[in-house]
Amino acid sequence: VIAHIRHTKTKYVELISRGYDRYDARSLVQPEVETIVEQWEG
Protein backbone atom coordinates (compact mmCIF):
# COMPACT_ATOMS: atom_id res chain seq x y z
CA VAL A 1 0.00 0.00 0.00
CA ILE A 2 2.82 2.42 0.86
CA ALA A 3 4.51 1.88 -2.50
CA HIS A 4 1.19 2.42 -4.28
CA ILE A 5 0.68 5.73 -2.50
CA ARG A 6 4.27 6.79 -3.13
CA HIS A 7 4.08 6.03 -6.86
CA THR A 8 0.56 7.26 -7.61
CA LYS A 9 -0.24 10.03 -5.10
CA THR A 10 3.08 11.91 -4.79
CA LYS A 11 5.79 13.37 -7.02
CA TYR A 12 8.08 10.41 -6.32
CA VAL A 13 8.22 9.22 -9.95
CA GLU A 14 8.85 12.78 -11.12
CA LEU A 15 11.71 13.14 -8.65
CA ILE A 16 13.26 9.87 -9.84
CA SER A 17 12.96 11.00 -13.46
CA ARG A 18 14.77 14.22 -12.53
CA GLY A 19 17.71 12.19 -11.28
CA TYR A 20 17.05 12.02 -7.55
CA ASP A 21 18.36 8.96 -5.76
CA ARG A 22 15.42 6.75 -4.76
CA TYR A 23 16.26 7.06 -1.07
CA ASP A 24 16.34 10.86 -1.27
CA ALA A 25 13.08 10.88 -3.23
CA ARG A 26 11.44 8.62 -0.64
CA SER A 27 12.55 10.93 2.15
CA LEU A 28 11.11 13.94 0.36
CA VAL A 29 7.67 12.40 -0.17
CA GLN A 30 7.45 10.51 3.14
CA PRO A 31 5.48 13.22 5.02
CA GLU A 32 2.88 13.28 2.25
CA VAL A 33 2.67 9.48 2.24
CA GLU A 34 2.11 9.44 6.01
CA THR A 35 -0.65 12.04 5.71
CA ILE A 36 -2.43 10.01 3.04
CA VAL A 37 -2.15 6.80 5.10
CA GLU A 38 -3.67 8.60 8.09
CA GLN A 39 -6.54 9.88 5.93
CA TRP A 40 -7.20 6.42 4.50
CA GLU A 41 -7.19 4.87 7.97
CA GLY A 42 -9.86 7.35 9.03
PDB file of N, CA and C in Angstrom:
ATOM      1  N   VAL A   1       0.831  -1.192   0.000  1.00  0.00           N
ATOM      2  CA  VAL A   1       0.000   0.000   0.000  1.00  0.00           C
ATOM      3  C   VAL A   1       0.874   1.253   0.000  1.00  0.00           C
ATOM      4  N   ILE A   2       1.939   1.247   0.785  1.00  0.00           N
ATOM      5  CA  ILE A   2       2.819   2.416   0.863  1.00  0.00           C
ATOM      6  C   ILE A   2       3.437   2.705  -0.505  1.00  0.00           C
ATOM      7  N   ALA A   3       3.913   1.677  -1.177  1.00  0.00           N
ATOM      8  CA  ALA A   3       4.514   1.880  -2.501  1.00  0.00           C
ATOM      9  C   ALA A   3       3.485   2.423  -3.484  1.00  0.00           C
ATOM     10  N   HIS A   4       2.259   1.920  -3.405  1.00  0.00           N
ATOM     11  CA  HIS A   4       1.193   2.418  -4.284  1.00  0.00           C
ATOM     12  C   HIS A   4       0.976   3.909  -4.063  1.00  0.00           C
ATOM     13  N   ILE A   5       0.868   4.308  -2.814  1.00  0.00           N
ATOM     14  CA  ILE A   5       0.683   5.725  -2.500  1.00  0.00           C
ATOM     15  C   ILE A   5       1.869   6.526  -3.019  1.00  0.00           C
ATOM     16  N   ARG A   6       3.061   6.070  -2.732  1.00  0.00           N
ATOM     17  CA  ARG A   6       4.271   6.788  -3.132  1.00  0.00           C
ATOM     18  C   ARG A   6       4.308   7.005  -4.643  1.00  0.00           C
ATOM     19  N   HIS A   7       3.961   5.963  -5.401  1.00  0.00           N
ATOM     20  CA  HIS A   7       4.079   6.030  -6.857  1.00  0.00           C
ATOM     21  C   HIS A   7       2.915   6.742  -7.529  1.00  0.00           C
ATOM     22  N   THR A   8       1.733   6.719  -6.924  1.00  0.00           N
ATOM     23  CA  THR A   8       0.557   7.262  -7.611  1.00  0.00           C
ATOM     24  C   THR A   8       0.021   8.551  -7.015  1.00  0.00           C
ATOM     25  N   LYS A   9       0.353   8.867  -5.775  1.00  0.00           N
ATOM     26  CA  LYS A   9      -0.236  10.027  -5.104  1.00  0.00           C
ATOM     27  C   LYS A   9       0.770  11.121  -4.767  1.00  0.00           C
ATOM     28  N   THR A  10       2.046  10.915  -5.094  1.00  0.00           N
ATOM     29  CA  THR A  10       3.080  11.910  -4.786  1.00  0.00           C
ATOM     30  C   THR A  10       3.914  12.177  -6.041  1.00  0.00           C
ATOM     31  N   LYS A  11       4.891  13.035  -5.902  1.00  0.00           N
ATOM     32  CA  LYS A  11       5.789  13.369  -7.017  1.00  0.00           C
ATOM     33  C   LYS A  11       7.021  12.470  -7.045  1.00  0.00           C
ATOM     34  N   TYR A  12       6.943  11.319  -6.397  1.00  0.00           N
ATOM     35  CA  TYR A  12       8.081  10.406  -6.320  1.00  0.00           C
ATOM     36  C   TYR A  12       8.633  10.051  -7.702  1.00  0.00           C
ATOM     37  N   VAL A  13       7.771   9.632  -8.611  1.00  0.00           N
ATOM     38  CA  VAL A  13       8.219   9.219  -9.945  1.00  0.00           C
ATOM     39  C   VAL A  13       8.856  10.406 -10.670  1.00  0.00           C
ATOM     40  N   GLU A  14       8.276  11.576 -10.510  1.00  0.00           N
ATOM     41  CA  GLU A  14       8.851  12.782 -11.121  1.00  0.00           C
ATOM     42  C   GLU A  14      10.249  13.057 -10.568  1.00  0.00           C
ATOM     43  N   LEU A  15      10.404  12.915  -9.258  1.00  0.00           N
ATOM     44  CA  LEU A  15      11.712  13.136  -8.649  1.00  0.00           C
ATOM     45  C   LEU A  15      12.747  12.149  -9.183  1.00  0.00           C
ATOM     46  N   ILE A  16      12.360  10.891  -9.303  1.00  0.00           N
ATOM     47  CA  ILE A  16      13.260   9.869  -9.839  1.00  0.00           C
ATOM     48  C   ILE A  16      13.653  10.223 -11.278  1.00  0.00           C
ATOM     49  N   SER A  17      12.665  10.665 -12.061  1.00  0.00           N
ATOM     50  CA  SER A  17      12.962  10.995 -13.457  1.00  0.00           C
ATOM     51  C   SER A  17      13.863  12.223 -13.575  1.00  0.00           C
ATOM     52  N   ARG A  18      13.883  13.054 -12.546  1.00  0.00           N
ATOM     53  CA  ARG A  18      14.766  14.222 -12.531  1.00  0.00           C
ATOM     54  C   ARG A  18      16.173  13.879 -12.051  1.00  0.00           C
ATOM     55  N   GLY A  19      16.376  12.622 -11.664  1.00  0.00           N
ATOM     56  CA  GLY A  19      17.711  12.192 -11.281  1.00  0.00           C
ATOM     57  C   GLY A  19      17.940  12.042  -9.791  1.00  0.00           C
ATOM     58  N   TYR A  20      16.892  12.212  -8.994  1.00  0.00           N
ATOM     59  CA  TYR A  20      17.046  12.023  -7.554  1.00  0.00           C
ATOM     60  C   TYR A  20      17.319  10.557  -7.257  1.00  0.00           C
ATOM     61  N   ASP A  21      18.146  10.298  -6.291  1.00  0.00           N
ATOM     62  CA  ASP A  21      18.356   8.957  -5.763  1.00  0.00           C
ATOM     63  C   ASP A  21      17.042   8.502  -5.137  1.00  0.00           C
ATOM     64  N   ARG A  22      16.727   7.214  -5.254  1.00  0.00           N
ATOM     65  CA  ARG A  22      15.423   6.754  -4.759  1.00  0.00           C
ATOM     66  C   ARG A  22      15.267   6.961  -3.257  1.00  0.00           C
ATOM     67  N   TYR A  23      16.355   6.862  -2.519  1.00  0.00           N
ATOM     68  CA  TYR A  23      16.262   7.057  -1.072  1.00  0.00           C
ATOM     69  C   TYR A  23      15.982   8.518  -0.738  1.00  0.00           C
ATOM     70  N   ASP A  24      16.616   9.433  -1.469  1.00  0.00           N
ATOM     71  CA  ASP A  24      16.340  10.856  -1.270  1.00  0.00           C
ATOM     72  C   ASP A  24      14.902  11.184  -1.658  1.00  0.00           C
ATOM     73  N   ALA A  25      14.447  10.635  -2.778  1.00  0.00           N
ATOM     74  CA  ALA A  25      13.079  10.880  -3.233  1.00  0.00           C
ATOM     75  C   ALA A  25      12.076  10.352  -2.210  1.00  0.00           C
ATOM     76  N   ARG A  26      12.337   9.176  -1.663  1.00  0.00           N
ATOM     77  CA  ARG A  26      11.437   8.624  -0.643  1.00  0.00           C
ATOM     78  C   ARG A  26      11.373   9.526   0.576  1.00  0.00           C
ATOM     79  N   SER A  27      12.513  10.035   0.985  1.00  0.00           N
ATOM     80  CA  SER A  27      12.547  10.930   2.146  1.00  0.00           C
ATOM     81  C   SER A  27      11.739  12.191   1.895  1.00  0.00           C
ATOM     82  N   LEU A  28      11.829  12.709   0.690  1.00  0.00           N
ATOM     83  CA  LEU A  28      11.115  13.939   0.364  1.00  0.00           C
ATOM     84  C   LEU A  28       9.599  13.759   0.353  1.00  0.00           C
ATOM     85  N   VAL A  29       9.116  12.602  -0.083  1.00  0.00           N
ATOM     86  CA  VAL A  29       7.665  12.399  -0.171  1.00  0.00           C
ATOM     87  C   VAL A  29       7.085  11.715   1.066  1.00  0.00           C
ATOM     88  N   GLN A  30       7.924  11.262   1.979  1.00  0.00           N
ATOM     89  CA  GLN A  30       7.446  10.513   3.145  1.00  0.00           C
ATOM     90  C   GLN A  30       6.383  11.245   3.962  1.00  0.00           C
ATOM     91  N   PRO A  31       6.542  12.539   4.252  1.00  0.00           N
ATOM     92  CA  PRO A  31       5.485  13.220   5.021  1.00  0.00           C
ATOM     93  C   PRO A  31       4.128  13.178   4.319  1.00  0.00           C
ATOM     94  N   GLU A  32       4.125  13.337   3.004  1.00  0.00           N
ATOM     95  CA  GLU A  32       2.876  13.282   2.250  1.00  0.00           C
ATOM     96  C   GLU A  32       2.281  11.874   2.290  1.00  0.00           C
ATOM     97  N   VAL A  33       3.133  10.868   2.171  1.00  0.00           N
ATOM     98  CA  VAL A  33       2.674   9.476   2.243  1.00  0.00           C
ATOM     99  C   VAL A  33       2.024   9.213   3.599  1.00  0.00           C
ATOM    100  N   GLU A  34       2.658   9.652   4.667  1.00  0.00           N
ATOM    101  CA  GLU A  34       2.114   9.440   6.010  1.00  0.00           C
ATOM    102  C   GLU A  34       0.763  10.126   6.179  1.00  0.00           C
ATOM    103  N   THR A  35       0.619  11.319   5.634  1.00  0.00           N
ATOM    104  CA  THR A  35      -0.651  12.037   5.711  1.00  0.00           C
ATOM    105  C   THR A  35      -1.750  11.269   4.989  1.00  0.00           C
ATOM    106  N   ILE A  36      -1.443  10.758   3.816  1.00  0.00           N
ATOM    107  CA  ILE A  36      -2.432  10.005   3.044  1.00  0.00           C
ATOM    108  C   ILE A  36      -2.819   8.727   3.773  1.00  0.00           C
ATOM    109  N   VAL A  37      -1.852   8.023   4.337  1.00  0.00           N
ATOM    110  CA  VAL A  37      -2.150   6.802   5.097  1.00  0.00           C
ATOM    111  C   VAL A  37      -3.091   7.129   6.254  1.00  0.00           C
ATOM    112  N   GLU A  38      -2.812   8.197   6.973  1.00  0.00           N
ATOM    113  CA  GLU A  38      -3.674   8.597   8.091  1.00  0.00           C
ATOM    114  C   GLU A  38      -5.090   8.901   7.613  1.00  0.00           C
ATOM    115  N   GLN A  39      -5.218   9.565   6.477  1.00  0.00           N
ATOM    116  CA  GLN A  39      -6.541   9.876   5.933  1.00  0.00           C
ATOM    117  C   GLN A  39      -7.275   8.602   5.547  1.00  0.00           C
ATOM    118  N   TRP A  40      -6.579   7.669   4.930  1.00  0.00           N
ATOM    119  CA  TRP A  40      -7.196   6.422   4.501  1.00  0.00           C
ATOM    120  C   TRP A  40      -7.620   5.572   5.690  1.00  0.00           C
ATOM    121  N   GLU A  41      -6.852   5.652   6.784  1.00  0.00           N
ATOM    122  CA  GLU A  41      -7.193   4.868   7.973  1.00  0.00           C
ATOM    123  C   GLU A  41      -8.403   5.447   8.692  1.00  0.00           C
ATOM    124  N   GLY A  42      -8.694   6.711   8.429  1.00  0.00           N
ATOM    125  CA  GLY A  42      -9.860   7.355   9.030  1.00  0.00           C
ATOM    126  C   GLY A  42      -9.574   7.812  10.392  1.00  0.00           C
TER     127      GLY A  42
END
